[in-house]
Structure formats: structure tokens, C-alpha cells
Amino acid sequence: MAATLLSALLVEILIPVAALIGMVFALIQWFLVSRVSVGGGQASINNGYDQSLLDDEEGYDDAEAVALCAEIQNAISEGAESFLITEYQYLGIFMAVFSVFIFLFLGSVGGFSTKWVSCKANPSELCAPPLANALFSTVAFILGALTSTLSGYLGMKIATYANARTTLEARKGVGEAFIVAFRAGSVMGFLLAANGLIVLFIAIVLFKLYYGNDWTGLYESIAGYGLGGSSVALFGRVGGGIYTKAADVGADLVGKVERNIPEDDPRNPAVIADNVGDNVGDIAGMGADLFGSFAESSCAALVVSSISSFGADRDFVAMSFPLLISSAGIVVCLITTIFATDLFVIKSVKEIEPSLKRQLVISTVLMTLAIAAVCYLALPSTFTINVVGHQPKVVKNWKLFFCVGSGLWAGLIIGYTTEYFTSNAYQPVRDVADSCRTGAATNVIFGLALGYKSVIIPVLAIAVAIFLSFSLAAMYGIAVAALGMLSTLATGLAIDAYGPISDNAGGIAEMAGMPHKVRERTDALDAAGNTTAAIGKGFAIGSAALVSLALFGAFVSRAGIAVVDVIQPKEFVGLIVGAMLPYWFSAMTMKSVGKAALAMVEEVRRQFNTIPGLMEGTVKPDYKRCVKISTDASLREMIPPGALVMLTPLIVGTLFGSSTLAGLLAGALVSGVQIAISASNTGGAWDNAKKYIEAGASDHARSLGPKGSDAHKAAVIGDTVGDPLKDTSGPSLNILIKLMAMEGTRDGVKLLCRLEEIVGGCCHCQVSLHSAKSEHEESLTSKFIVLSLVWRGKKCDILQDLPLVP
């Protein structure tokens, strides 16, 4: 195999340097945001020029309103931090218990042996003992969980830091407010991308000190990093989603529909909880979610590369290809961000969405060039990828360019399609708004139809990327295609985080009594933010599909399954049950939102009915009571959906075997992706249809309004129905399909094998040997041993001294 143009030393320098560049750039963006004073001081930032916050174009000078902005910001920040700390306490218990579980079961597979064993690929060399693999897998799991937790927390802190600053800058103009919100989103994006990359790289370097030349063992232990990230993301997404939508639905139904008061009116008891929810759900939850996708796609690509000719030749540069792609992505996103904040200045409301879309296009084009450079410099001209049940696949380096590029451009297509179906600048959302003329029922019908239709193009884009990538480079191609979609992660997260920050800014403007012009500007920013949030969810779902398929490939490889034959009863049963799981999961999360929202509605009604002077605005509501309702409900209700995801693969694999589990994972993937896209886009369309009527920016919109009209009330009902779809069930589904697939990788198969031994007192173990198809594959993977359970009413004979799944 030809050598790569990059040296190993240069790679070891480039990856951490790229991560450090991302961190420094994030700190610079934070510093620029911090120059906007919330306390009414004279330091401000307006495209780099000093200007007093109080000397704006409208002559508005209300120190009391500015002070109130700071007070509201503190209340939102304290509420969000309180919830996350409480949630992380629960997660800490889960991490501790699951870490012990991973260590004990992986260690017990090899009898807690501390002896180095002969490597499968090269029996003349020694590989790490089972106990070491268990220990390092557990450490990687903890690292992934901690990094995911940190990513969500940092995102929440910067969002709550920037929301009031965006409000104050909106008094000068929409361009100034846009820059603050986008820069704050960039802080989150670059910190997450850089932290995820640097922690993964350091873990690999440190693990290498022990593993030596055992690259397969090293990268399979590193796979725990992705499992830890997605485990935390599951609870963050579900818990945060329940929190934010319980508050949002309660605030809208009582405030807007029953009391006919504006959104984010300070008289509404649920208004602080609503704004807190934007940060814990849309910011912290999304950050943890996308970090999980990044970690899993990186780990999947690393594991596959280690059992290719890269691993056999110990080519560190080629095996580091996934990390080099992510490193190049940080630099590309940095250049892209400068276009948004310095080169193209927003001057009117109409320029907001085009500017955000321009970010997607610029980052995609630049990243395409970067991918070509990385493929040329970091890959040998020809290499081989092992394929279970087939001869190794010979791959040329230019083929990986198309694999990564297909994922990258599929992401852009998903983003543009999502924008078309969720932005009120286009006909689909305007049709939904127009349907409100005849009431909420027709609004719901049109919204559901829009969501179903919006699935078509994204699924076709994902399908093309999968077909092209697999044809060119088998499962490794799919893994790097997922990385391609996530290569512009920093820009995608910046665009996504911009939305909740702008939403909070609008709420603060309303609660602080800012002029109507300020609220119009923040509403325009928020409307664009709803679309960008939907785009972010589309990227997350699309990447989850590719990551899950790559992990599914790792599972069938490790289980020795060359073909998943859906005609066979076991596989078909698994397939149909797997397709059902996203519906079960969605039912659990939506009912959780409904129960929490019911409690919130009753509390808001109680306060309006029993607190004298509340409607008149002479008395403040009890905000803390509503915050507590959302907090308690979300923490209580996030456990059952999490248990469903974590336990189902283990139970199915243990009771029915690997063939049924393969069908289950495939069914959950196919069904979950489509439900997630539909739910997210339906909810986003309903939200923007409501905002279209409220803004009244066209003759058509004005004919449906104003606020409080029958059409507007119908739009509010559609929005409240869509809230749990777009912010709870839909986004959480991509974690379901990723996490279930992650449990089916090498470590998951080992866990299943061990469970089968433990319950051996009431089962009969059948062993089928799947021999390798060639001498080359024989030398790499030995024989696969698949233990399948057949229920018996008697004690089974445990098979001793049989090697487990290699």
C-alpha cells in the first residue's frame, strides 16, 4: 500500500491545533458579545464601533426597562441552571450505574483475564487482555458522557448570557441584534466541535500508550465515547423537550387563547418557564444530541478503519482520516462565520433568512474543497476495506471524496428542503396559515399533510448518499458520509442556537416593555430562528440515519451476519417490532408533555383566577411555581422513554437472538427517520404559520389577523399541537435509532452473549458457526460464534471454553 503524503507527526500536530483554533475563535466571539452591556452602561458593540446602548435611532431612553432586561435575564439563567444541575444529578447516578454495568459485563466475557492474548489478525502478536478492554471502554464511556454534559451546559450558559444583549441591540436595528445572536450561537458551535475533537484525540493518544500496535482493540474501546455521548443526549433531549413544551403549551393555551394576552406577556405565570425551556431543550438538548452524532460517526469510522488495511499496515495517518475531516471542518466554519458577521451586514428583515442560508452554502462549498485536500494528503492511493461474507473491497482515495461529499451535500439538500417546508416565506406554510380561516381542524389537517410530504426529498437524499457511499467503500463509506454531513457542525450549531437566543430576546423585550419596533425586530429574528432550528433538526436526523446504518453494519459484522433475510420469521418479526418502537417512544414522550402541560394549564388558570390584580399588571405572578412544575415533570417523565431505548436491544437479543435483533435495529432506523422528519417539520410549519399571521407583513397575512382573531386562535392551537412534535418527540427519535444501534456494536454483542450465559438455567444454547469466506478473512476475523436462545423448561449445558465474538 502506498504511503500517505502527510506524516504521523504532522497529523498529531494538526488535529489539536485545529481544535485549539476553534476554542480561541469561540472565546473571541464571546468577548465581542460581552461588550454589549446589560446594565445600561456605555460600552456596546455595533459592528466593532463603540456606541451607547441608550442613544438609539428612536430616542428611546428607559433605564428602568434596561434594568428589567437584566433582571429577567438573571431569572431565566437561574432557572435553566437549576434544572440542568438537577438533571445532571440524575444523569450522574445513571452514568455511575451504567459504567459499572459495562465494566462488569465486558470484563466477565473474558473471565476478567489480565493476560495478553494472540491477535486475531496476526497470531504472532499480542493484543490487550479482556479486563483492559473493559476498563478502557468504561473510561471512554465516562469521557463521552462528561463531554456531552459539558457541551450542553456551555451552550445553555452562552445562550442565557446573550439573550438580553440581543434584545438591547435590537433597539438600534435588526442587523445589530442578528450579529449578537449569531455570534453567541457560534460560541456554542465552535466550543462543542473543538471540545469533542480534542477530547477524542487525547483519549486515543493516551489509550495508545497501553494498547501499542493493537489498533483494533484501541478503537473498539474508544467506541464507548460515542455510547456515553448519546446516553446523556437521550435524557437531555427528552427531559429538556418535556420541560420546554409543558411550559410553552401551558403559556399559549391560557395566555393567548383564553386570556387574549400577547406571547411572553409578563402577566403570564408560565412565561419564565417557557423561556427557560428554550435553553434547556433547544440549546442544551440539541448540543448534546449533535455531539453524540459526531462522537458516534467518528467512532464508527475509526473502528472500521482499524480492521481494514489501515490497521494491518498500522497507518496512523490514514486511520486518523475521520479526525482530519472534523479538523478541516472547524477551519472551514471559522471562515464561513466571518462572512456572516463581518463581510455581509444585515440591514433589513428580509435579509435574515438569506444570510443564514448563505452560511450553509458557503460552508458546504468550502468543505468540499477541504475534503478533496484531506483525501489527497491523508489517504494512500489504494487500500482495502473488509466486508463480512465477501472478499475485501479495494478502494481508491478519490472514492472516499465522493463518500464524504455525498453526506455533506445531502445535508445541504435536507437543510434547503426543511427551510422550504417550514419558512413562512414560501407557499407551504402560507397554505397552512390560510387553512386557519376555517378553524383549527383544517389547520391540523394541512399541517400533517405538509409534514408527510416534507419527508420525500430528505429520504431520497439520504438514500442516494447511502447507495453511493456503500457502493464505493462499503460500511466505511457510510460512516465517513455521516461525518461529511457533520463536518460543518460548528456552523450548523451556530445557526441552530441562534433561534432560541432570538426567541428569548423577543420574550425579554415583551416582558421589559420595550417599544413595539423592538418586538417587531425580535419577532423577525425569531421567525427565521424557527426555520433554522428546523434545519438543525434535519441535519441531526439525517446524520443519525447514516450513523445508525454504520453502527448497524458494525453489529452485523460482529455478529457474523452476512445477510439480513427479512423473509425469515425471526428477522421479519424483529423488523416489524423495530418499526413500531418509534411510535411507542413518541407516544410516551408526547403523553409526558401532555400530562405536564395539563398541570401547567391548571396552575396558570389558578393564578389568573385567584391572584387579585394579576390581569391588571399591578401584581407579579408566581413564576417559580411554574418552573417547578416543568422541572419535576420533565425529570420524572424522562425515565421510561430512556429505559425503553436502553433495554430493548438487550432484551430482544437475549431472548430471541442476533437475527431478530438485526431486524429490530433495521426497522427502528427506517421508521424512526421518517417519523422524526415529519414531526419536526410539521411542528415548525405550524409555529411559523402562527407567526405569519401575527406579523401581518402582507395583505394575505393581514386578512387572517390580527392577534386574537379566530384564524389566529386556530393557528395557536396548531402551534401547541406541534410543540411536542418538533421539540420533544421528533428530535428525540434520532437519539433512539443511534443509541439502539450503538448497543449492537462489538461491546453490545458481548453483553448479549454474557446475558445468555447468565440466564442459562432456563434456556438451551445453540451454537452456529459462520466460517469465514476466504483465507484472508479467516486470518482477520477467525470464526464468528452466534449464541441464539431457544426457550426450554430445563437447565441448559453451558458451552465451556468457546471463544466469543471476536
GROMACS .gro file of C-alpha atoms in nm, residues 39-246:
model
  208
   39GLY     CA    1  -2.669   4.706   3.296
   40GLY     CA    2  -2.718   5.016   3.088
   41GLY     CA    3  -2.352   5.112   3.073
   42GLN     CA    4  -2.186   5.297   2.789
   43ALA     CA    5  -1.987   5.006   2.646
   44SER     CA    6  -2.152   4.848   2.348
   45ILE     CA    7  -2.067   4.687   2.022
   46ASN     CA    8  -2.208   4.774   1.685
   47ASN     CA    9  -2.006   4.602   1.417
   48GLY     CA   10  -1.692   4.697   1.606
   49TYR     CA   11  -1.782   5.062   1.677
   50ASP     CA   12  -1.849   5.195   2.027
   51GLN     CA   13  -2.196   5.338   2.072
   52SER     CA   14  -2.417   5.397   2.375
   53LEU     CA   15  -2.698   5.147   2.414
   54LEU     CA   16  -2.938   5.422   2.517
   55ASP     CA   17  -2.874   5.659   2.227
   56ASP     CA   18  -3.062   5.468   1.958
   57GLU     CA   19  -3.237   5.588   1.645
   58GLU     CA   20  -3.580   5.610   1.809
   59GLY     CA   21  -3.466   5.819   2.102
   60TYR     CA   22  -3.594   5.559   2.346
   61ASP     CA   23  -3.421   5.600   2.681
   62ASP     CA   24  -3.576   5.396   2.960
   63ALA     CA   25  -3.324   5.292   3.224
   64GLU     CA   26  -3.596   5.101   3.408
   65ALA     CA   27  -3.661   4.881   3.104
   66VAL     CA   28  -3.290   4.813   3.064
   67ALA     CA   29  -3.262   4.717   3.430
   68LEU     CA   30  -3.566   4.494   3.389
   69CYS     CA   31  -3.393   4.317   3.099
   70ALA     CA   32  -3.106   4.228   3.330
   71GLU     CA   33  -3.348   4.105   3.597
   72ILE     CA   34  -3.537   3.883   3.350
   73GLN     CA   35  -3.212   3.751   3.207
   74ASN     CA   36  -3.096   3.650   3.556
   75ALA     CA   37  -3.427   3.475   3.625
   76ILE     CA   38  -3.402   3.275   3.300
   77SER     CA   39  -3.037   3.189   3.362
   78GLU     CA   40  -3.103   3.077   3.719
   79GLY     CA   41  -3.399   2.865   3.613
   80ALA     CA   42  -3.206   2.695   3.333
   81GLU     CA   43  -2.901   2.631   3.551
   82SER     CA   44  -3.114   2.495   3.835
   83PHE     CA   45  -3.286   2.250   3.602
   84LEU     CA   46  -2.965   2.131   3.435
   85ILE     CA   47  -2.786   2.080   3.766
   86THR     CA   48  -3.079   1.874   3.896
   87GLU     CA   49  -3.094   1.678   3.570
   88TYR     CA   50  -2.720   1.617   3.578
   89GLN     CA   51  -2.751   1.476   3.930
   90TYR     CA   52  -2.987   1.213   3.792
   91LEU     CA   53  -2.752   1.157   3.499
   92GLY     CA   54  -2.460   1.118   3.740
   93ILE     CA   55  -2.638   0.826   3.906
   94PHE     CA   56  -2.715   0.674   3.567
   95MET     CA   57  -2.354   0.715   3.448
   96ALA     CA   58  -2.218   0.552   3.763
   97VAL     CA   59  -2.455   0.254   3.744
   98PHE     CA   60  -2.415   0.202   3.370
   99SER     CA   61  -2.035   0.237   3.393
  100VAL     CA   62  -2.024  -0.044   3.648
  101PHE     CA   63  -2.259  -0.246   3.427
  102ILE     CA   64  -2.034  -0.202   3.122
  103PHE     CA   65  -1.719  -0.291   3.313
  104LEU     CA   66  -1.859  -0.600   3.484
  105PHE     CA   67  -2.021  -0.749   3.177
  106LEU     CA   68  -1.738  -0.677   2.933
  107GLY     CA   69  -1.485  -0.799   3.186
  108SER     CA   70  -1.683  -1.114   3.261
  109VAL     CA   71  -1.690  -1.208   2.891
  110GLY     CA   72  -1.318  -1.284   2.916
  111GLY     CA   73  -1.331  -1.406   3.273
  112PHE     CA   74  -1.164  -1.081   3.392
  113SER     CA   75  -0.841  -1.213   3.242
  114THR     CA   76  -0.534  -0.992   3.265
  115LYS     CA   77  -0.329  -1.199   3.021
  116TRP     CA   78  -0.239  -1.060   2.681
  117VAL     CA   79  -0.382  -1.278   2.404
  118SER     CA   80  -0.283  -1.356   2.047
  119CYS     CA   81  -0.426  -1.109   1.799
  120LYS     CA   82  -0.686  -1.243   1.557
  121ALA     CA   83  -0.532  -1.068   1.258
  122ASN     CA   84  -0.175  -1.167   1.342
  123PRO     CA   85  -0.139  -1.454   1.593
  124SER     CA   86   0.232  -1.379   1.629
  125GLU     CA   87   0.148  -1.053   1.804
  126LEU     CA   88  -0.018  -0.991   2.139
  127CYS     CA   89  -0.337  -0.791   2.193
  128ALA     CA   90  -0.479  -0.634   2.508
  129PRO     CA   91  -0.646  -0.858   2.769
  130PRO     CA   92  -1.026  -0.860   2.816
  131LEU     CA   93  -1.007  -0.683   3.153
  132ALA     CA   94  -0.815  -0.394   2.995
  133ASN     CA   95  -1.070  -0.367   2.713
  134ALA     CA   96  -1.349  -0.350   2.972
  135LEU     CA   97  -1.168  -0.083   3.172
  136PHE     CA   98  -1.081   0.138   2.876
  137SER     CA   99  -1.431   0.104   2.727
  138THR     CA  100  -1.572   0.221   3.060
  139VAL     CA  101  -1.332   0.516   3.073
  140ALA     CA  102  -1.426   0.613   2.716
  141PHE     CA  103  -1.795   0.592   2.809
  142ILE     CA  104  -1.741   0.828   3.103
  143LEU     CA  105  -1.540   1.069   2.887
  144GLY     CA  106  -1.815   1.078   2.626
  145ALA     CA  107  -2.082   1.135   2.888
  146LEU     CA  108  -1.887   1.415   3.056
  147THR     CA  109  -1.807   1.586   2.726
  148SER     CA  110  -2.171   1.568   2.620
  149THR     CA  111  -2.278   1.711   2.956
  150LEU     CA  112  -2.024   1.993   2.928
  151SER     CA  113  -2.136   2.070   2.572
  152GLY     CA  114  -2.497   2.112   2.677
  153TYR     CA  115  -2.410   2.320   2.983
  154LEU     CA  116  -2.179   2.558   2.796
  155GLY     CA  117  -2.443   2.608   2.528
  156MET     CA  118  -2.703   2.698   2.791
  157LYS     CA  119  -2.465   2.946   2.960
  158ILE     CA  120  -2.382   3.138   2.642
  159ALA     CA  121  -2.746   3.143   2.531
  160THR     CA  122  -2.868   3.289   2.860
  161TYR     CA  123  -2.575   3.531   2.852
  162ALA     CA  124  -2.664   3.664   2.507
  163ASN     CA  125  -3.047   3.678   2.509
  164ALA     CA  126  -3.088   4.016   2.682
  165ARG     CA  127  -2.793   4.157   2.487
  166THR     CA  128  -2.972   4.067   2.165
  167THR     CA  129  -3.283   4.249   2.294
  168LEU     CA  130  -3.087   4.566   2.370
  169GLU     CA  131  -2.912   4.567   2.035
  170ALA     CA  132  -3.248   4.528   1.860
  171ARG     CA  133  -3.324   4.888   1.962
  172LYS     CA  134  -3.060   5.003   1.715
  173GLY     CA  135  -3.159   4.777   1.431
  174VAL     CA  136  -3.218   4.422   1.322
  175GLY     CA  137  -2.862   4.387   1.190
  176GLU     CA  138  -2.700   4.462   1.523
  177ALA     CA  139  -2.929   4.217   1.705
  178PHE     CA  140  -2.862   3.948   1.443
  179ILE     CA  141  -2.486   3.976   1.489
  180VAL     CA  142  -2.508   3.934   1.867
  181ALA     CA  143  -2.738   3.631   1.842
  182PHE     CA  144  -2.530   3.466   1.569
  183ARG     CA  145  -2.201   3.529   1.745
  184ALA     CA  146  -2.341   3.374   2.061
  185GLY     CA  147  -2.453   3.072   1.861
  186SER     CA  148  -2.102   3.050   1.713
  187VAL     CA  149  -1.954   3.030   2.063
  188MET     CA  150  -2.160   2.718   2.129
  189GLY     CA  151  -2.089   2.568   1.787
  190PHE     CA  152  -1.712   2.606   1.797
  191LEU     CA  153  -1.675   2.507   2.163
  192LEU     CA  154  -1.872   2.187   2.106
  193ALA     CA  155  -1.691   2.090   1.786
  194ALA     CA  156  -1.349   2.170   1.933
  195ASN     CA  157  -1.413   2.003   2.269
  196GLY     CA  158  -1.547   1.688   2.107
  197LEU     CA  159  -1.247   1.663   1.877
  198ILE     CA  160  -0.974   1.740   2.132
  199VAL     CA  161  -1.111   1.502   2.399
  200LEU     CA  162  -1.141   1.219   2.145
  201PHE     CA  163  -0.790   1.281   2.013
  202ILE     CA  164  -0.635   1.296   2.361
  203ALA     CA  165  -0.817   0.975   2.459
  204ILE     CA  166  -0.674   0.798   2.151
  205VAL     CA  167  -0.321   0.920   2.227
  206LEU     CA  168  -0.340   0.813   2.591
  207PHE     CA  169  -0.502   0.478   2.515
  208LYS     CA  170  -0.229   0.417   2.256
  209LEU     CA  171   0.033   0.422   2.533
  210TYR     CA  172  -0.119   0.099   2.666
  211TYR     CA  173  -0.250  -0.068   2.350
  212GLY     CA  174   0.064  -0.023   2.141
  213ASN     CA  175   0.003  -0.178   1.799
  214ASP     CA  176  -0.336  -0.323   1.891
  215TRP     CA  177  -0.531  -0.066   1.689
  216THR     CA  178  -0.845  -0.278   1.670
  217GLY     CA  179  -0.866  -0.312   2.046
  218LEU     CA  180  -0.791   0.057   2.093
  219TYR     CA  181  -1.061   0.186   1.859
  220GLU     CA  182  -1.319  -0.064   1.978
  221SER     CA  183  -1.260   0.061   2.333
  222ILE     CA  184  -1.284   0.420   2.210
  223ALA     CA  185  -1.633   0.334   2.078
  224GLY     CA  186  -1.754   0.380   2.437
  225TYR     CA  187  -1.702   0.754   2.379
  226GLY     CA  188  -1.994   0.762   2.138
  227LEU     CA  189  -2.212   0.548   2.365
  228GLY     CA  190  -2.154   0.787   2.655
  229GLY     CA  191  -2.234   1.091   2.445
  230SER     CA  192  -2.562   0.956   2.314
  231SER     CA  193  -2.669   0.817   2.651
  232VAL     CA  194  -2.655   1.165   2.802
  233ALA     CA  195  -2.810   1.318   2.490
  234LEU     CA  196  -3.111   1.090   2.521
  235PHE     CA  197  -3.203   1.216   2.866
  236GLY     CA  198  -3.106   1.574   2.781
  237ARG     CA  199  -3.325   1.576   2.472
  238VAL     CA  200  -3.623   1.403   2.632
  239GLY     CA  201  -3.603   1.587   2.965
  240GLY     CA  202  -3.537   1.925   2.808
  241GLY     CA  203  -3.807   1.870   2.547
  242ILE     CA  204  -4.071   1.784   2.807
  243TYR     CA  205  -3.970   2.087   3.014
  244THR     CA  206  -3.987   2.341   2.735
  245LYS     CA  207  -4.307   2.218   2.575
  246ALA     CA  208  -4.500   2.180   2.900
   0.00000   0.00000   0.00000
